[in-house]
PDB file of C-alpha atoms in Angstrom:
ATOM      1  CA  SER R   1      -9.468 -16.296  31.193  1.00 57.00           C
ATOM      2  CA  ASP R   2      -8.156 -13.393  29.150  1.00 78.00           C
ATOM      3  CA  GLY R   3      -4.441 -12.983  29.719  1.00 91.00           C
ATOM      4  CA  LEU R   4      -1.552 -11.335  27.941  1.00 96.00           C
ATOM      5  CA  CYS R   5       1.458 -13.058  26.378  1.00 97.00           C
ATOM      6  CA  PHE R   6       4.892 -11.673  25.520  1.00 98.00           C
ATOM      7  CA  GLU R   7       6.558 -13.711  22.792  1.00 98.00           C
ATOM      8  CA  ALA R   8      10.217 -14.597  22.216  1.00 98.00           C
ATOM      9  CA  PRO R   9      10.475 -15.841  18.603  1.00 97.00           C
ATOM     10  CA  GLY R  10      13.349 -18.166  17.719  1.00 96.00           C
ATOM     11  CA  ILE R  11      14.214 -18.750  21.376  1.00 97.00           C
ATOM     12  CA  ARG R  12      14.118 -21.952  23.379  1.00 97.00           C
ATOM     13  CA  ALA R  13      13.528 -20.768  26.934  1.00 98.00           C
ATOM     14  CA  ALA R  14      14.604 -23.049  29.774  1.00 98.00           C
ATOM     15  CA  ASP R  15      11.794 -25.207  31.109  1.00 97.00           C
ATOM     16  CA  GLY R  16       9.702 -23.631  33.835  1.00 97.00           C
ATOM     17  CA  THR R  17       8.212 -25.748  36.637  1.00 96.00           C
ATOM     18  CA  SER R  18       5.165 -28.048  36.592  1.00 94.00           C
ATOM     19  CA  GLY R  19       5.315 -28.593  32.848  1.00 94.00           C
ATOM     20  CA  THR R  20       2.919 -30.615  30.736  1.00 95.00           C
ATOM     21  CA  LEU R  21       2.586 -31.380  27.047  1.00 95.00           C
ATOM     22  CA  ALA R  22      -0.514 -29.617  25.705  1.00 95.00           C
ATOM     23  CA  GLU R  23      -2.776 -31.638  23.441  1.00 95.00           C
ATOM     24  CA  PHE R  24      -4.794 -30.290  20.505  1.00 94.00           C
ATOM     25  CA  GLU R  25      -7.137 -31.406  17.774  1.00 93.00           C
ATOM     26  CA  GLY R  26      -4.586 -32.006  15.024  1.00 92.00           C
ATOM     27  CA  ASN R  27      -0.962 -30.908  15.374  1.00 93.00           C
ATOM     28  CA  ALA R  28       0.228 -28.212  17.740  1.00 95.00           C
ATOM     29  CA  THR R  29       1.086 -24.910  16.050  1.00 96.00           C
ATOM     30  CA  GLN R  30       2.940 -21.903  17.403  1.00 97.00           C
ATOM     31  CA  LYS R  31      -0.280 -19.858  17.433  1.00 97.00           C
ATOM     32  CA  LYS R  32      -2.374 -22.566  19.142  1.00 97.00           C
ATOM     33  CA  CYS R  33       0.384 -23.066  21.710  1.00 98.00           C
ATOM     34  CA  VAL R  34       0.591 -19.397  22.754  1.00 98.00           C
ATOM     35  CA  GLU R  35      -3.196 -19.064  22.734  1.00 96.00           C
ATOM     36  CA  ARG R  36      -3.554 -22.116  25.006  1.00 96.00           C
ATOM     37  CA  CYS R  37      -1.374 -20.460  27.643  1.00 96.00           C
ATOM     38  CA  ARG R  38      -2.991 -17.037  27.257  1.00 96.00           C
ATOM     39  CA  THR R  39      -6.452 -18.457  27.913  1.00 95.00           C
ATOM     40  CA  SER R  40      -5.500 -20.928  30.678  1.00 93.00           C
ATOM     41  CA  VAL R  41      -5.485 -20.155  34.373  1.00 90.00           C
ATOM     42  CA  GLY R  42      -2.110 -20.969  35.926  1.00 91.00           C
ATOM     43  CA  CYS R  43      -0.016 -20.965  32.736  1.00 96.00           C
ATOM     44  CA  GLU R  44       2.996 -18.622  32.745  1.00 97.00           C
ATOM     45  CA  GLN R  45       5.170 -19.990  29.946  1.00 98.00           C
ATOM     46  CA  VAL R  46       5.071 -22.021  26.746  1.00 98.00           C
ATOM     47  CA  VAL R  47       7.833 -23.459  24.596  1.00 98.00           C
ATOM     48  CA  PHE R  48       6.807 -24.533  21.101  1.00 98.00           C
ATOM     49  CA  SER R  49       9.031 -26.853  19.053  1.00 97.00           C
ATOM     50  CA  ALA R  50       8.362 -27.166  15.321  1.00 96.00           C
ATOM     51  CA  SER R  51      11.076 -29.828  14.934  1.00 92.00           C
ATOM     52  CA  ALA R  52       9.543 -32.298  17.390  1.00 92.00           C
ATOM     53  CA  LYS R  53       7.695 -35.159  15.707  1.00 92.00           C
ATOM     54  CA  PRO R  54       4.826 -34.221  15.914  1.00 94.00           C
ATOM     55  CA  PRO R  55       5.357 -30.494  16.800  1.00 96.00           C
ATOM     56  CA  SER R  56       5.169 -30.017  20.568  1.00 97.00           C
ATOM     57  CA  CYS R  57       3.781 -27.396  22.936  1.00 98.00           C
ATOM     58  CA  HIS R  58       5.026 -27.510  26.525  1.00 98.00           C
ATOM     59  CA  VAL R  59       3.110 -25.384  29.038  1.00 97.00           C
ATOM     60  CA  PHE R  60       4.463 -24.439  32.470  1.00 98.00           C
ATOM     61  CA  GLU R  61       2.720 -23.194  35.614  1.00 97.00           C
ATOM     62  CA  THR R  62       5.736 -21.137  36.670  1.00 97.00           C
ATOM     63  CA  ALA R  63       7.994 -19.483  34.096  1.00 97.00           C
ATOM     64  CA  SER R  64      11.781 -19.650  33.880  1.00 97.00           C
ATOM     65  CA  ASP R  65      13.594 -16.448  32.897  1.00 96.00           C
ATOM     66  CA  ASP R  66      16.613 -18.283  31.477  1.00 97.00           C
ATOM     67  CA  VAL R  67      17.406 -19.753  28.065  1.00 97.00           C
ATOM     68  CA  PHE R  68      17.843 -23.476  27.456  1.00 97.00           C
ATOM     69  CA  HIS R  69      21.497 -24.299  28.168  1.00 96.00           C
ATOM     70  CA  GLY R  70      22.277 -26.198  25.001  1.00 96.00           C
ATOM     71  CA  LEU R  71      22.317 -25.750  21.244  1.00 97.00           C
ATOM     72  CA  TRP R  72      18.926 -25.109  19.609  1.00 95.00           C
ATOM     73  CA  ASP R  73      17.858 -24.258  16.065  1.00 94.00           C
ATOM     74  CA  SER R  74      16.248 -20.809  16.248  1.00 93.00           C
ATOM     75  CA  GLY R  75      14.112 -21.659  13.207  1.00 92.00           C
ATOM     76  CA  ASN R  76      12.294 -24.321  15.209  1.00 95.00           C
ATOM     77  CA  TYR R  77      11.564 -22.753  18.614  1.00 97.00           C
ATOM     78  CA  HIS R  78       9.176 -20.128  19.936  1.00 98.00           C
ATOM     79  CA  SER R  79       8.645 -19.217  23.592  1.00 98.00           C
ATOM     80  CA  ALA R  80       6.112 -16.974  25.301  1.00 98.00           C
ATOM     81  CA  PHE R  81       5.494 -15.628  28.812  1.00 98.00           C
ATOM     82  CA  CYS R  82       1.867 -15.164  29.831  1.00 97.00           C
ATOM     83  CA  GLY R  83      -0.220 -13.984  32.746  1.00 94.00           C
ATOM     84  CA  THR R  84      -3.095 -11.834  33.880  1.00 92.00           C
ATOM     85  CA  ARG R  85      -3.351  -8.266  32.656  1.00 90.00           C
ATOM     86  CA  ASP R  86      -2.682  -6.821  36.114  1.00 90.00           C
ATOM     87  CA  ASP R  87       0.594  -8.768  36.347  1.00 89.00           C
ATOM     88  CA  TRP R  88       1.848  -7.957  32.831  1.00 92.00           C
ATOM     89  CA  GLN R  89       5.094  -6.297  33.982  1.00 94.00           C
ATOM     90  CA  THR R  90       6.420  -9.540  35.490  1.00 95.00           C
ATOM     91  CA  HIS R  91       5.940 -11.439  32.242  1.00 96.00           C
ATOM     92  CA  LYS R  92       7.255  -8.616  30.064  1.00 97.00           C
ATOM     93  CA  ALA R  93      10.422  -8.612  32.226  1.00 97.00           C
ATOM     94  CA  GLN R  94      10.816 -12.391  31.724  1.00 97.00           C
ATOM     95  CA  GLN R  95      10.530 -11.990  27.941  1.00 98.00           C
ATOM     96  CA  VAL R  96      13.058  -9.125  27.886  1.00 98.00           C
ATOM     97  CA  LYS R  97      15.567 -11.045  30.021  1.00 98.00           C
ATOM     98  CA  VAL R  98      15.383 -14.217  27.910  1.00 97.00           C
ATOM     99  CA  MET R  99      15.753 -12.229  24.668  1.00 97.00           C
ATOM    100  CA  LYS R 100      18.796 -10.412  26.083  1.00 97.00           C
ATOM    101  CA  LEU R 101      20.406 -13.713  27.102  1.00 95.00           C
ATOM    102  CA  ALA R 102      19.816 -15.176  23.633  1.00 94.00           C
ATOM    103  CA  ALA R 103      21.222 -12.053  21.936  1.00 95.00           C
ATOM    104  CA  ALA R 104      24.316 -11.835  24.149  1.00 94.00           C
ATOM    105  CA  ARG R 105      26.191 -14.366  22.027  1.00 94.00           C
ATOM    106  CA  GLN R 106      25.755 -12.157  18.933  1.00 91.00           C
ATOM    107  CA  LYS R 107      27.940  -9.530  20.630  1.00 91.00           C
ATOM    108  CA  ALA R 108      30.301 -11.830  22.511  1.00 92.00           C
ATOM    109  CA  GLY R 109      30.725 -14.756  20.101  1.00 95.00           C
ATOM    110  CA  ALA R 110      34.131 -15.507  18.581  1.00 97.00           C
ATOM    111  CA  CYS R 111      35.402 -18.247  16.264  1.00 98.00           C
ATOM    112  CA  ILE R 112      38.678 -19.642  14.962  1.00 98.00           C
ATOM    113  CA  ASP R 113      38.469 -21.028  11.418  1.00 98.00           C
ATOM    114  CA  LEU R 114      40.170 -24.137  10.050  1.00 97.00           C
ATOM    115  CA  PRO R 115      39.931 -24.007   6.238  1.00 97.00           C
ATOM    116  CA  GLY R 116      40.712 -27.276   4.455  1.00 96.00           C
ATOM    117  CA  VAL R 117      40.043 -29.391   7.546  1.00 96.00           C
ATOM    118  CA  GLN R 118      37.162 -31.612   8.562  1.00 97.00           C
ATOM    119  CA  LEU R 119      37.181 -31.971  12.326  1.00 97.00           C
ATOM    120  CA  VAL R 120      35.799 -35.155  13.840  1.00 97.00           C
ATOM    121  CA  ARG R 121      32.062 -34.686  14.383  1.00 96.00           C
ATOM    122  CA  PRO R 122      31.407 -34.316  18.110  1.00 97.00           C
ATOM    123  CA  GLU R 123      28.791 -36.285  20.021  1.00 96.00           C
ATOM    124  CA  GLY R 124      25.765 -34.416  21.370  1.00 96.00           C
ATOM    125  CA  ARG R 125      23.335 -31.816  20.079  1.00 96.00           C
ATOM    126  CA  ASN R 126      23.685 -30.755  16.445  1.00 97.00           C
ATOM    127  CA  PHE R 127      21.574 -29.641  13.486  1.00 96.00           C
ATOM    128  CA  TYR R 128      21.956 -28.795   9.801  1.00 96.00           C
ATOM    129  CA  THR R 129      21.251 -25.364   8.345  1.00 94.00           C
ATOM    130  CA  TRP R 130      21.651 -23.720   4.931  1.00 92.00           C
ATOM    131  CA  ALA R 131      24.679 -21.544   4.197  1.00 95.00           C
ATOM    132  CA  ASP R 132      25.833 -19.992   0.911  1.00 95.00           C
ATOM    133  CA  ASN R 133      29.457 -20.291   1.917  1.00 97.00           C
ATOM    134  CA  ALA R 134      31.765 -21.277   4.762  1.00 97.00           C
ATOM    135  CA  SER R 135      31.895 -17.816   6.342  1.00 97.00           C
ATOM    136  CA  GLN R 136      28.091 -17.703   6.542  1.00 97.00           C
ATOM    137  CA  CYS R 137      28.153 -21.109   8.269  1.00 98.00           C
ATOM    138  CA  VAL R 138      30.751 -19.866  10.770  1.00 98.00           C
ATOM    139  CA  GLU R 139      28.627 -16.770  11.461  1.00 97.00           C
ATOM    140  CA  HIS R 140      25.611 -18.995  12.216  1.00 97.00           C
ATOM    141  CA  CYS R 141      27.668 -20.667  14.951  1.00 98.00           C
ATOM    142  CA  ARG R 142      29.309 -17.483  16.232  1.00 97.00           C
ATOM    143  CA  THR R 143      25.906 -15.958  16.952  1.00 96.00           C
ATOM    144  CA  ALA R 144      24.074 -19.104  18.166  1.00 96.00           C
ATOM    145  CA  PRO R 145      24.030 -19.629  21.943  1.00 96.00           C
ATOM    146  CA  PHE R 146      25.994 -22.743  22.981  1.00 97.00           C
ATOM    147  CA  CYS R 147      27.315 -23.478  19.460  1.00 98.00           C
ATOM    148  CA  GLY R 148      30.842 -24.889  19.660  1.00 98.00           C
ATOM    149  CA  GLN R 149      31.811 -26.146  16.225  1.00 98.00           C
ATOM    150  CA  ILE R 150      30.831 -26.248  12.541  1.00 98.00           C
ATOM    151  CA  ALA R 151      31.436 -28.579   9.624  1.00 98.00           C
ATOM    152  CA  TYR R 152      30.902 -27.048   6.184  1.00 98.00           C
ATOM    153  CA  THR R 153      31.110 -28.689   2.802  1.00 94.00           C
ATOM    154  CA  ASN R 154      29.251 -27.861  -0.431  1.00 90.00           C
ATOM    155  CA  HIS R 155      26.493 -25.624   1.054  1.00 89.00           C
ATOM    156  CA  THR R 156      25.891 -28.073   3.892  1.00 94.00           C
ATOM    157  CA  CYS R 157      26.409 -26.400   7.255  1.00 98.00           C
ATOM    158  CA  GLN R 158      26.244 -28.531  10.400  1.00 98.00           C
ATOM    159  CA  LEU R 159      26.359 -26.902  13.839  1.00 98.00           C
ATOM    160  CA  PHE R 160      27.469 -28.775  16.967  1.00 98.00           C
ATOM    161  CA  GLN R 161      27.240 -27.942  20.644  1.00 98.00           C
ATOM    162  CA  ASN R 162      30.443 -29.794  21.578  1.00 98.00           C
ATOM    163  CA  LEU R 163      33.994 -29.439  20.290  1.00 98.00           C
ATOM    164  CA  THR R 164      36.666 -31.870  19.112  1.00 97.00           C
ATOM    165  CA  VAL R 165      40.429 -31.608  18.553  1.00 97.00           C
ATOM    166  CA  GLU R 166      40.977 -34.500  16.111  1.00 97.00           C
ATOM    167  CA  PHE R 167      40.424 -34.180  12.366  1.00 96.00           C
ATOM    168  CA  SER R 168      38.994 -36.831  10.032  1.00 95.00           C
ATOM    169  CA  ALA R 169      39.874 -35.427   6.575  1.00 94.00           C
ATOM    170  CA  LEU R 170      41.895 -32.728   4.831  1.00 95.00           C
ATOM    171  CA  GLY R 171      41.202 -31.044   1.492  1.00 95.00           C
ATOM    172  CA  LYS R 172      39.808 -27.976  -0.219  1.00 95.00           C
ATOM    173  CA  ALA R 173      36.214 -29.246   0.050  1.00 94.00           C
ATOM    174  CA  PHE R 174      36.263 -29.102   3.859  1.00 96.00           C
ATOM    175  CA  TYR R 175      35.922 -26.223   6.287  1.00 98.00           C
ATOM    176  CA  SER R 176      35.664 -26.287  10.072  1.00 98.00           C
ATOM    177  CA  ALA R 177      35.602 -23.721  12.853  1.00 98.00           C
ATOM    178  CA  ARG R 178      35.274 -23.719  16.616  1.00 98.00           C
ATOM    179  CA  CYS R 179      33.353 -20.998  18.447  1.00 98.00           C
ATOM    180  CA  SER R 180      32.720 -19.783  21.990  1.00 97.00           C
ATOM    181  CA  ASP R 181      32.087 -16.632  23.994  1.00 94.00           C
ATOM    182  CA  TRP R 182      35.004 -14.186  23.981  1.00 93.00           C
ATOM    183  CA  LYS R 183      35.785 -14.997  27.610  1.00 93.00           C
ATOM    184  CA  ASP R 184      36.618 -18.598  26.570  1.00 94.00           C
ATOM    185  CA  PHE R 185      38.735 -17.588  23.564  1.00 95.00           C
ATOM    186  CA  SER R 186      41.986 -18.837  25.114  1.00 96.00           C
ATOM    187  CA  GLY R 187      40.452 -22.323  25.226  1.00 96.00           C
ATOM    188  CA  LEU R 188      39.676 -22.117  21.499  1.00 96.00           C
ATOM    189  CA  LYS R 189      43.277 -21.100  20.773  1.00 97.00           C
ATOM    190  CA  ALA R 190      44.598 -24.053  22.781  1.00 97.00           C
ATOM    191  CA  MET R 191      42.377 -26.476  20.813  1.00 97.00           C
ATOM    192  CA  GLN R 192      43.460 -24.891  17.522  1.00 96.00           C
ATOM    193  CA  ASN R 193      47.117 -25.400  18.424  1.00 96.00           C
ATOM    194  CA  LYS R 194      46.505 -29.066  19.313  1.00 96.00           C
ATOM    195  CA  THR R 195      44.776 -29.683  15.958  1.00 96.00           C
ATOM    196  CA  LEU R 196      47.629 -27.978  14.067  1.00 95.00           C
ATOM    197  CA  GLU R 197      50.133 -30.191  15.924  1.00 95.00           C
ATOM    198  CA  LEU R 198      48.160 -33.309  14.925  1.00 93.00           C
ATOM    199  CA  MET R 199      48.189 -32.144  11.291  1.00 90.00           C
ATOM    200  CA  LYS R 200      51.994 -31.801  11.373  1.00 90.00           C
ATOM    201  CA  ALA R 201      52.528 -35.222  12.949  1.00 81.00           C
ATOM    202  CA  PRO R 202      53.690 -37.917  10.525  1.00 76.00           C
ATOM    203  CA  PRO R 203      50.985 -40.523   9.813  1.00 70.00           C
ATOM    204  CA  ALA R 204      51.236 -43.459  12.195  1.00 64.00           C
TER     205      ALA R 204
END
């Protein structure tokens, strides 16, 4: 079969339906993963993960046109939407929609910084990424879909999906921030106020 694929680099699309893990000689690669779907009958979507051990390629019979609802590291994911040449418009539309959803946070993301504070690390999805400074770390979270909080210290930038109010340490070495979409900004302000109240409280 000779199909067409429309790729969405750096994006973890939501799982489609009837998914299976594709197997290869040697490890899965992004290229092998997309090519498997392009040349297979009844494959509309792939999601490649470089961070899985070993790297994984999930293929789906029916594509989803949504993004994964959770934090993902854009450096580790690659999605593609495939189909026959006569049905290319459907799959192009799926790619465009998913890329728009992933990019929406870049326009609508907002953060409140907490210099000198290390917030308690939340449970749930998180990953480390490089940042030259605290503001670069905050920007990573502001623009990443479903990123809620950062912890930055000495070029180490950790992004979290979930948010916490309590702090675990104070000092110049620490930097935290909480982020959300603009529409949820009032919730960020409320959390900021609670943390500031805790900082003022005398130690128990």
